[in-house]
Amino acid sequence: MSLVQSVDHVALLPGYLSAGTAVLVLLVDLLLARPRATVAAAAFGATATALGAALVAAGGDRGTFCVADGCSWVADDRAGLVGTVFALLTLGVLALSGPLLRGGRVPVGEFCFLLACSMTGGVVLGAAGDLITLIVALETLTLPLYVLVGLRRGSLAGAEAAVTFFVVSVVATTVTLLGAALLYAVTGRLHLRPLGAALADGTLLDLPLTTVAVTLVVLGLAFKVAAVPFHAWAPATYDGAPVPVAAYLSTASKLGGVVALLAVVQYALPATVTGPVLALLAALTMTVGNLVALRQRRMVRLLAWSSVAQAGYILAPLGALALAAGRTADARAAAYAAAVAYAVFFVVLELAAFAGVVALRPDGADGGTIEQYRGVARRHRFVGAAFGLALVGLAGLPPGLAGLFAKVTVVRSLVAGGSGWLALVVAVNAVVGLAYYLRVAATLYASPTESAPSRTPSRSVIVALAAASAVAVVLGLAPQLLFDLV
């Protein structure tokens, strides 16, 4: 194997821009010490990163840090899409964080720096071409979140949530690294495509060590998407974190786990092993998430459990790959595309839902109980309508066409892949999910039991809510735009 590596700085541009954003935030915070300038620097860097990722993807597939059998960094359409989505999510969370940062309980410089570092991990994750780069990028995405969850001064709930998140995440990372080490011991490969080619050899698949290694990698990554039974950290962590941080956890962290799972399942790990594991995880995750969400009385906890259920819908197409492998390449491609598309649809709608929570709650407050939202859509019609649209979209009903199209795409991919039983589980769970999504949407427009003081939502939050709603509407009306990128 040749040890001479090529370095393509154009392919690395999104990584440079995202890492440069973190450095820029540090310098601005140090030299100017003005919170608005620090937030503006972070927003400028996130915008530049989104543009850079889109431009590099438009320039065609590129690879760098390449040796004879593969590249550690692959800048293709999917990497561009993932980098752009992570940068836009960062920009959206910055907008949601305006009231929190103005309250003074969260240090602005540290908050923006950690958010930029996490964005860097997401950008690198989308382009990862080997197991080491993938795992390091995933941890770069996750590590700053431990601190962000507990960064709010004087919050015991935030500290408890951060510790819970940290302990469980460390265990999951250890499991993933152990699985990756065993895979390297079996195959002698780290790059994803050569690893997949090595595992295609029937003699290696017959080794018990191979099955153990593949299972450990899949289970470790399943933590990142809060799949059952690795979901217990999510509700407590979301509820204890500041609401904008919970929004980032629910969207960016979950998207990172999906991207990592998709990369290893599509290119490296044998579908005959990963398919049954992911199918079982998907069925358990959507069922447990929906059933527990029915009993929730706090808004953020309900969104947390609903995001657990949504993770099951995302995993379902990947679980169908074992049967799809015996059919056609088109069935496998449909399964991959359905998983990516559903993940993007979900993060847009979820961000809009959290933006609605931030807009309707007092500055710096937690998510509150569902009952506290009674009748708020009558006082804030635009916010209530956008929040309701996000909830209806997550439920998969019109006029939330993005969510409806996402669920239909998943069911179609499962049927095409020969997993009719899993398609039936998805359909039943979608019906169960209607109960709590529609209950919350109805509460927004119910007659208030008592008069509540009206407040004007922050302008930055309104902008974030309007942008997320607009993207959801566009994707719902023209979903082929997303599939062309996938």
Coordinates of C-alpha atoms in Angstrom, one line a residue:
M1 CA 0.0 0.0 0.0
S2 CA 1.3 3.4 -0.9
L3 CA 1.8 5.7 2.1
V4 CA 1.9 8.9 0.0
Q5 CA -1.2 10.9 0.7
S6 CA -2.8 13.5 -1.5
V7 CA -4.2 16.7 0.2
D8 CA -6.9 18.7 -1.5
H9 CA -7.4 22.0 0.3
V10 CA -10.6 22.8 -1.7
A11 CA -12.2 19.6 -0.4
L12 CA -11.2 20.6 3.1
L13 CA -12.7 24.1 2.7
P14 CA -15.9 23.4 4.8
G15 CA -13.7 22.0 7.6
Y16 CA -11.4 25.0 7.5
L17 CA -14.4 27.4 7.6
S18 CA -16.1 25.7 10.5
A19 CA -12.9 25.4 12.6
G20 CA -12.1 29.0 11.7
T21 CA -15.4 30.0 13.1
A22 CA -14.5 28.7 16.5
V23 CA -11.1 30.5 16.4
L24 CA -12.8 33.7 15.2
V25 CA -15.3 33.6 18.1
L26 CA -12.5 33.2 20.6
L27 CA -10.6 36.2 19.1
V28 CA -13.6 38.4 18.9
D29 CA -14.7 37.6 22.5
L30 CA -11.1 38.2 23.8
L31 CA -10.4 41.4 21.9
L32 CA -13.8 43.1 21.8
A33 CA -15.6 41.5 24.8
R34 CA -18.9 42.5 23.3
P35 CA -21.6 39.8 23.3
R36 CA -23.3 41.1 20.1
A37 CA -20.0 41.0 18.2
T38 CA -19.3 37.5 19.4
V39 CA -22.7 36.2 18.3
A40 CA -22.3 38.1 15.0
A41 CA -19.0 36.4 14.4
A42 CA -20.5 33.0 15.1
A43 CA -23.4 33.7 12.8
F44 CA -21.0 34.9 10.0
G45 CA -18.9 31.8 10.4
A46 CA -21.9 29.5 10.2
T47 CA -23.2 31.2 7.1
A48 CA -19.8 31.0 5.4
T49 CA -19.5 27.3 6.3
A50 CA -22.9 26.6 4.8
L51 CA -22.0 28.4 1.6
G52 CA -18.6 26.7 1.5
A53 CA -20.1 23.2 1.9
A54 CA -22.7 23.9 -0.8
L55 CA -20.0 25.2 -3.2
V56 CA -17.6 22.3 -2.7
A57 CA -20.5 19.8 -3.2
A58 CA -21.5 21.6 -6.4
G59 CA -17.9 21.2 -7.8
G60 CA -18.2 17.4 -8.0
D61 CA -16.8 14.5 -5.9
R62 CA -13.4 15.1 -4.4
G63 CA -11.2 13.2 -2.0
T64 CA -8.3 14.0 0.2
F65 CA -5.9 12.2 2.7
C66 CA -6.0 9.4 0.2
V67 CA -3.9 6.2 0.1
A68 CA -4.1 3.3 -2.3
D69 CA -7.3 1.7 -0.9
G70 CA -9.4 4.8 0.1
C71 CA -9.7 8.4 1.2
S72 CA -10.2 9.6 4.8
W73 CA -12.1 12.7 3.6
V74 CA -14.7 12.4 0.8
A75 CA -16.3 15.7 -0.4
D76 CA -19.4 14.5 -2.3
D77 CA -23.0 15.5 -2.5
R78 CA -23.9 13.9 0.8
A79 CA -21.0 15.6 2.6
G80 CA -22.1 18.9 1.2
L81 CA -25.7 18.4 2.3
V82 CA -24.7 17.3 5.8
G83 CA -22.2 20.2 6.2
T84 CA -24.8 22.7 5.0
V85 CA -27.5 21.4 7.3
F86 CA -25.2 21.4 10.3
A87 CA -24.2 25.0 9.6
L88 CA -27.8 26.1 9.1
L89 CA -28.8 24.3 12.3
T90 CA -26.1 26.2 14.2
L91 CA -27.3 29.5 12.7
G92 CA -30.9 28.6 13.8
V93 CA -29.9 27.7 17.3
L94 CA -27.9 31.0 17.6
A95 CA -31.1 32.8 16.7
L96 CA -33.1 30.9 19.3
S97 CA -30.5 31.6 21.9
G98 CA -30.9 35.4 21.8
P99 CA -33.2 35.7 24.8
L100 CA -31.1 33.2 26.8
L101 CA -27.8 35.0 26.1
R102 CA -29.3 38.4 26.9
G103 CA -30.4 37.1 30.3
G104 CA -26.7 36.9 31.4
R105 CA -27.0 33.4 32.9
V106 CA -25.0 31.9 30.1
P107 CA -21.5 33.2 29.1
V108 CA -21.8 34.3 25.5
G109 CA -18.2 33.6 24.4
E110 CA -18.1 30.1 25.7
F111 CA -21.6 29.3 24.4
C112 CA -20.7 30.4 20.8
F113 CA -17.3 28.8 20.9
L114 CA -18.7 25.4 22.0
L115 CA -21.5 25.6 19.4
A116 CA -18.9 26.3 16.6
C117 CA -16.8 23.4 17.8
S118 CA -19.8 21.1 17.7
M119 CA -20.6 22.4 14.2
T120 CA -17.1 21.5 13.1
G121 CA -17.6 17.9 14.2
G122 CA -20.8 17.7 12.2
V123 CA -19.1 19.1 9.0
V124 CA -16.2 16.7 9.3
L125 CA -18.6 13.8 10.0
G126 CA -20.4 14.2 6.7
A127 CA -17.1 13.8 4.8
A128 CA -15.6 11.0 7.0
G129 CA -14.2 8.2 4.9
D130 CA -12.7 6.0 7.6
L131 CA -13.7 4.7 11.0
I132 CA -11.2 6.9 12.9
T133 CA -12.2 10.1 11.2
L134 CA -15.9 9.2 11.7
I135 CA -15.6 8.4 15.4
V136 CA -13.4 11.5 16.2
A137 CA -15.8 13.7 14.2
L138 CA -18.8 12.3 16.1
E139 CA -17.1 12.9 19.4
T140 CA -16.1 16.5 18.3
L141 CA -19.8 17.0 17.6
T142 CA -20.9 15.6 21.0
L143 CA -18.2 16.7 23.5
P144 CA -19.1 20.4 23.5
L145 CA -22.7 19.5 24.2
Y146 CA -21.8 18.1 27.6
V147 CA -20.7 21.6 28.6
L148 CA -23.5 23.4 26.8
V149 CA -26.2 21.4 28.6
G150 CA -24.8 22.4 32.0
L151 CA -23.5 25.9 31.1
R152 CA -26.4 27.9 32.6
R153 CA -25.3 29.4 35.9
G154 CA -27.1 28.3 39.0
S155 CA -29.1 25.5 37.3
L156 CA -29.0 22.3 39.3
A157 CA -31.2 20.6 36.7
G158 CA -28.7 21.5 34.0
A159 CA -25.7 20.1 36.0
E160 CA -27.6 16.8 36.6
A161 CA -28.5 16.6 32.9
A162 CA -24.9 17.3 31.8
V163 CA -23.5 14.6 34.1
T164 CA -26.1 12.0 32.9
F165 CA -25.4 12.8 29.3
F166 CA -21.6 12.6 29.9
V167 CA -21.6 9.3 31.7
V168 CA -23.9 7.5 29.2
S169 CA -22.1 9.0 26.2
V170 CA -18.7 7.9 27.4
V171 CA -19.9 4.3 27.7
A172 CA -21.4 4.4 24.2
T173 CA -18.2 5.8 22.8
T174 CA -16.2 3.1 24.5
V175 CA -18.5 0.4 23.0
T176 CA -18.1 2.0 19.5
L177 CA -14.3 2.2 19.8
L178 CA -14.1 -1.4 21.0
G179 CA -16.2 -2.5 18.0
A180 CA -14.0 -0.5 15.6
A181 CA -10.8 -2.0 17.1
L182 CA -12.2 -5.5 16.7
L183 CA -13.1 -4.8 13.1
Y184 CA -9.5 -3.6 12.4
A185 CA -8.2 -6.8 14.1
V186 CA -10.4 -8.9 11.8
T187 CA -9.8 -7.1 8.5
G188 CA -6.8 -4.9 8.9
R189 CA -8.8 -2.0 7.3
L190 CA -10.0 1.3 8.5
H191 CA -11.3 3.0 5.3
L192 CA -15.0 2.4 4.9
R193 CA -15.2 1.1 1.4
P194 CA -12.2 -1.3 1.6
L195 CA -13.5 -2.4 5.0
G196 CA -16.8 -3.3 3.3
A197 CA -15.0 -5.2 0.5
A198 CA -13.0 -7.2 3.1
L199 CA -16.2 -8.1 5.1
A200 CA -17.8 -9.2 1.9
D201 CA -15.6 -12.2 2.1
G202 CA -17.7 -15.0 3.4
T203 CA -14.9 -16.5 5.5
L204 CA -14.7 -13.3 7.6
L205 CA -18.4 -13.2 8.1
D206 CA -18.3 -16.7 9.6
L207 CA -16.1 -15.6 12.4
P208 CA -17.9 -14.9 15.7
L209 CA -15.6 -12.0 16.3
T210 CA -16.8 -10.2 13.2
T211 CA -20.5 -10.5 14.3
V212 CA -19.5 -9.1 17.8
A213 CA -17.5 -6.3 16.3
V214 CA -20.3 -5.2 13.9
T215 CA -22.9 -5.4 16.6
L216 CA -20.8 -3.3 19.0
V217 CA -20.3 -0.5 16.4
V218 CA -24.0 -0.4 15.6
L219 CA -25.1 -0.4 19.2
G220 CA -22.6 2.3 20.1
L221 CA -23.8 4.6 17.3
A222 CA -27.4 3.9 18.2
F223 CA -26.9 5.9 21.4
K224 CA -26.4 9.0 19.4
V225 CA -29.8 8.8 17.9
A226 CA -31.4 7.9 21.3
A227 CA -32.6 4.5 20.1
V228 CA -34.2 2.1 22.6
P229 CA -32.7 0.8 24.9
F230 CA -30.0 3.5 24.7
H231 CA -32.6 6.4 25.0
A232 CA -32.9 6.9 28.8
W233 CA -30.5 9.9 28.8
A234 CA -32.6 11.9 26.3
P235 CA -35.7 13.1 28.2
A236 CA -33.8 14.1 31.3
T237 CA -31.1 15.8 29.4
Y238 CA -33.4 17.7 27.1
D239 CA -35.6 18.9 30.0
G240 CA -32.6 20.0 32.1
A241 CA -30.8 21.8 29.3
P242 CA -31.6 25.4 28.2
V243 CA -34.3 25.1 25.5
P244 CA -32.1 26.2 22.6
V245 CA -29.5 23.7 23.6
A246 CA -32.2 21.0 23.8
A247 CA -33.2 22.0 20.3
Y248 CA -29.6 21.5 19.1
L249 CA -29.4 18.2 20.9
S250 CA -32.6 17.0 19.4
T251 CA -31.6 17.9 15.8
A252 CA -27.8 18.1 15.3
S253 CA -26.9 15.3 17.7
K254 CA -29.5 13.0 16.2
L255 CA -28.5 13.9 12.6
G256 CA -24.9 13.1 13.5
G257 CA -25.8 9.6 14.7
V258 CA -27.9 9.0 11.6
V259 CA -25.0 10.1 9.3
A260 CA -22.5 7.9 11.1
L261 CA -24.8 4.9 11.0
L262 CA -25.6 5.5 7.4
A263 CA -21.9 5.6 6.5
V264 CA -21.0 2.4 8.2
V265 CA -24.1 0.5 7.1
Q266 CA -23.9 1.6 3.4
Y267 CA -20.2 1.3 2.9
A268 CA -18.6 -0.9 5.5
L269 CA -20.7 -3.3 7.6
P270 CA -22.5 -6.3 6.1
A271 CA -26.3 -5.8 5.8
T272 CA -27.0 -9.4 6.8
V273 CA -25.7 -8.5 10.3
T274 CA -26.8 -4.9 10.7
G275 CA -30.2 -5.3 9.1
P276 CA -31.8 -7.4 11.8
V277 CA -30.2 -5.4 14.6
L278 CA -31.4 -2.1 13.2
A279 CA -34.9 -3.4 12.3
L280 CA -35.3 -4.6 15.9
L281 CA -34.0 -1.2 17.3
A282 CA -36.3 0.7 14.9
A283 CA -39.4 -1.2 16.0
L284 CA -38.6 -0.9 19.7
T285 CA -37.6 2.8 19.5
M286 CA -40.7 4.0 17.7
T287 CA -43.1 2.0 19.9
V288 CA -41.5 2.9 23.2
G289 CA -41.1 6.6 22.2
N290 CA -44.7 7.0 21.2
L291 CA -46.3 5.1 24.1
V292 CA -44.3 7.0 26.7
A293 CA -44.9 10.4 24.9
L294 CA -48.7 9.8 25.5
R295 CA -48.2 10.3 29.2
Q296 CA -46.0 13.4 29.2
R297 CA -47.2 16.6 30.7
R298 CA -44.1 18.8 30.2
M299 CA -43.6 20.2 26.7
V300 CA -39.8 19.5 26.3
R301 CA -40.2 16.0 27.7
L302 CA -42.9 15.3 25.2
L303 CA -40.7 16.6 22.3
A304 CA -37.9 14.5 23.7
W305 CA -39.9 11.3 23.7
S306 CA -41.4 12.1 20.3
S307 CA -37.8 12.5 19.0
V308 CA -37.1 9.1 20.3
A309 CA -40.0 7.8 18.3
Q310 CA -38.9 9.7 15.2
A311 CA -35.5 8.0 15.5
G312 CA -37.2 4.7 15.0
Y313 CA -38.7 5.9 11.8
I314 CA -35.3 7.0 10.6
L315 CA -33.7 3.7 11.5
A316 CA -36.4 1.6 9.9
P317 CA -35.2 2.0 6.2
L318 CA -31.7 1.0 7.4
G319 CA -33.1 -2.1 9.1
A320 CA -34.7 -3.2 5.8
L321 CA -31.3 -3.4 4.1
A322 CA -30.8 -7.1 4.9
L323 CA -33.8 -8.1 2.8
A324 CA -33.2 -5.3 0.3
A325 CA -29.8 -6.7 -0.3
G326 CA -31.3 -9.8 -1.8
R327 CA -33.4 -7.8 -4.2
T328 CA -32.3 -4.9 -6.3
A329 CA -29.8 -2.0 -6.1
D330 CA -32.7 0.3 -6.5
A331 CA -34.4 -1.0 -3.3
R332 CA -31.2 -0.4 -1.4
A333 CA -30.8 3.1 -2.8
A334 CA -34.4 3.9 -1.9
A335 CA -33.7 2.7 1.7
Y336 CA -30.6 4.9 2.0
A337 CA -32.4 7.9 0.5
A338 CA -35.4 7.5 2.7
A339 CA -33.3 7.5 5.9
V340 CA -31.4 10.7 4.8
A341 CA -34.5 12.5 3.6
Y342 CA -36.5 11.6 6.8
A343 CA -33.6 12.9 9.0
V344 CA -33.5 16.2 7.1
F345 CA -37.3 16.6 7.2
F346 CA -37.3 15.8 10.9
V347 CA -34.6 18.2 12.0
V348 CA -36.3 21.1 10.1
L349 CA -39.7 20.4 11.8
E350 CA -38.1 19.7 15.2
L351 CA -36.2 23.0 15.1
A352 CA -39.5 24.8 14.2
A353 CA -41.2 23.1 17.2
F354 CA -38.5 24.2 19.6
A355 CA -38.5 27.7 18.1
G356 CA -42.2 27.8 18.9
V357 CA -41.5 26.8 22.5
V358 CA -38.8 29.5 22.9
A359 CA -41.1 32.1 21.4
L360 CA -44.1 31.3 23.7
R361 CA -42.1 31.0 26.9
P362 CA -40.6 33.9 29.0
D363 CA -37.0 34.7 28.2
G364 CA -34.6 32.1 29.7
A365 CA -37.5 29.9 31.1
D366 CA -37.7 26.2 30.7
G367 CA -40.2 24.5 28.4
G368 CA -43.0 24.4 31.1
T369 CA -46.0 22.2 31.1
I370 CA -48.3 21.6 28.2
E371 CA -51.2 23.2 30.1
Q372 CA -49.3 26.5 30.2
Y373 CA -49.6 26.7 26.4
R374 CA -53.4 26.7 26.5
G375 CA -54.8 29.3 24.2
V376 CA -51.5 30.9 23.4
A377 CA -52.1 30.7 19.6
R378 CA -55.0 33.1 20.1
R379 CA -52.7 35.8 21.4
H380 CA -49.7 35.0 19.0
R381 CA -51.3 33.9 15.8
F382 CA -48.3 33.5 13.6
V383 CA -46.2 31.7 16.3
G384 CA -49.1 29.5 17.1
A385 CA -49.8 28.6 13.5
A386 CA -46.1 27.9 12.8
F387 CA -45.8 25.8 16.0
G388 CA -49.0 23.9 15.1
L389 CA -47.7 23.3 11.5
A390 CA -44.5 21.8 13.0
L391 CA -46.5 19.5 15.3
V392 CA -48.8 18.4 12.5
G393 CA -45.8 17.8 10.2
L394 CA -44.1 15.6 12.8
A395 CA -47.4 13.7 13.1
G396 CA -47.3 13.2 9.3
L397 CA -50.6 14.9 8.5
P398 CA -51.5 17.6 5.9
P399 CA -51.0 20.5 5.7
G400 CA -47.6 19.5 7.1
L401 CA -46.6 18.0 3.8
A402 CA -42.9 17.6 4.7
G403 CA -43.7 15.2 7.5
L404 CA -46.4 13.5 5.4
F405 CA -44.0 12.9 2.5
A406 CA -41.3 11.7 4.9
K407 CA -43.4 9.0 6.4
V408 CA -44.8 7.9 3.0
T409 CA -41.2 7.7 1.7
V410 CA -40.2 5.5 4.6
V411 CA -43.1 3.1 4.2
R412 CA -42.5 2.9 0.4
S413 CA -38.9 2.0 0.9
L414 CA -39.8 -0.7 3.4
V415 CA -42.3 -2.3 1.1
A416 CA -39.9 -2.1 -1.8
G417 CA -37.2 -3.7 0.4
G418 CA -39.4 -6.6 1.4
S419 CA -40.0 -5.5 5.0
G420 CA -43.7 -5.3 5.0
W421 CA -44.0 -6.2 8.7
L422 CA -41.8 -3.2 9.6
A423 CA -43.9 -0.9 7.3
L424 CA -46.9 -2.1 9.3
V425 CA -45.2 -1.2 12.6
V426 CA -44.4 2.3 11.2
A427 CA -48.0 2.8 10.1
V428 CA -49.4 1.7 13.5
N429 CA -47.0 3.9 15.4
A430 CA -47.8 6.9 13.2
V431 CA -51.4 6.5 14.2
V432 CA -50.4 6.3 17.9
G433 CA -48.3 9.5 17.5
L434 CA -51.4 11.4 16.3
A435 CA -52.8 11.3 19.8
Y436 CA -50.2 13.5 21.5
Y437 CA -49.3 15.7 18.6
L438 CA -52.9 16.7 17.9
R439 CA -53.5 17.0 21.7
V440 CA -50.8 19.6 21.9
A441 CA -51.9 21.4 18.7
A442 CA -55.5 21.5 20.1
T443 CA -54.2 22.9 23.4
L444 CA -52.6 25.9 21.5
Y445 CA -56.0 26.9 20.3
A446 CA -58.2 26.0 23.3
S447 CA -59.9 28.5 25.4
P448 CA -57.5 29.7 28.1
T449 CA -58.5 28.8 31.6
E450 CA -57.1 32.1 33.0
S451 CA -55.8 35.3 31.6
A452 CA -52.1 35.3 31.0
P453 CA -50.0 38.3 30.4
S454 CA -49.1 38.8 26.7
R455 CA -45.5 39.1 25.7
T456 CA -43.7 39.9 22.5
P457 CA -41.4 37.1 21.3
S458 CA -37.8 37.9 20.5
R459 CA -37.3 39.1 16.9
S460 CA -34.4 36.6 16.4
V461 CA -36.6 33.7 17.5
I462 CA -39.4 34.8 15.2
V463 CA -36.9 34.9 12.3
A464 CA -35.7 31.4 13.2
L465 CA -39.3 30.1 13.4
A466 CA -40.2 31.7 10.1
A467 CA -37.1 30.4 8.3
A468 CA -37.7 26.8 9.6
S469 CA -41.4 26.9 8.7
A470 CA -40.5 28.2 5.2
V471 CA -38.0 25.5 4.6
A472 CA -40.5 22.9 5.8
V473 CA -43.1 24.2 3.4
V474 CA -40.7 24.3 0.5
L475 CA -39.6 20.7 1.1
G476 CA -43.2 19.6 1.5
L477 CA -44.2 21.2 -1.8
A478 CA -41.0 20.2 -3.7
P479 CA -39.5 17.2 -2.0
Q480 CA -37.6 16.2 -5.1
L481 CA -35.2 19.1 -4.4
L482 CA -33.9 17.2 -1.4
F483 CA -33.8 13.8 -3.1
D484 CA -31.7 15.3 -5.9
L485 CA -29.1 16.2 -3.3
V486 CA -29.4 12.8 -1.5

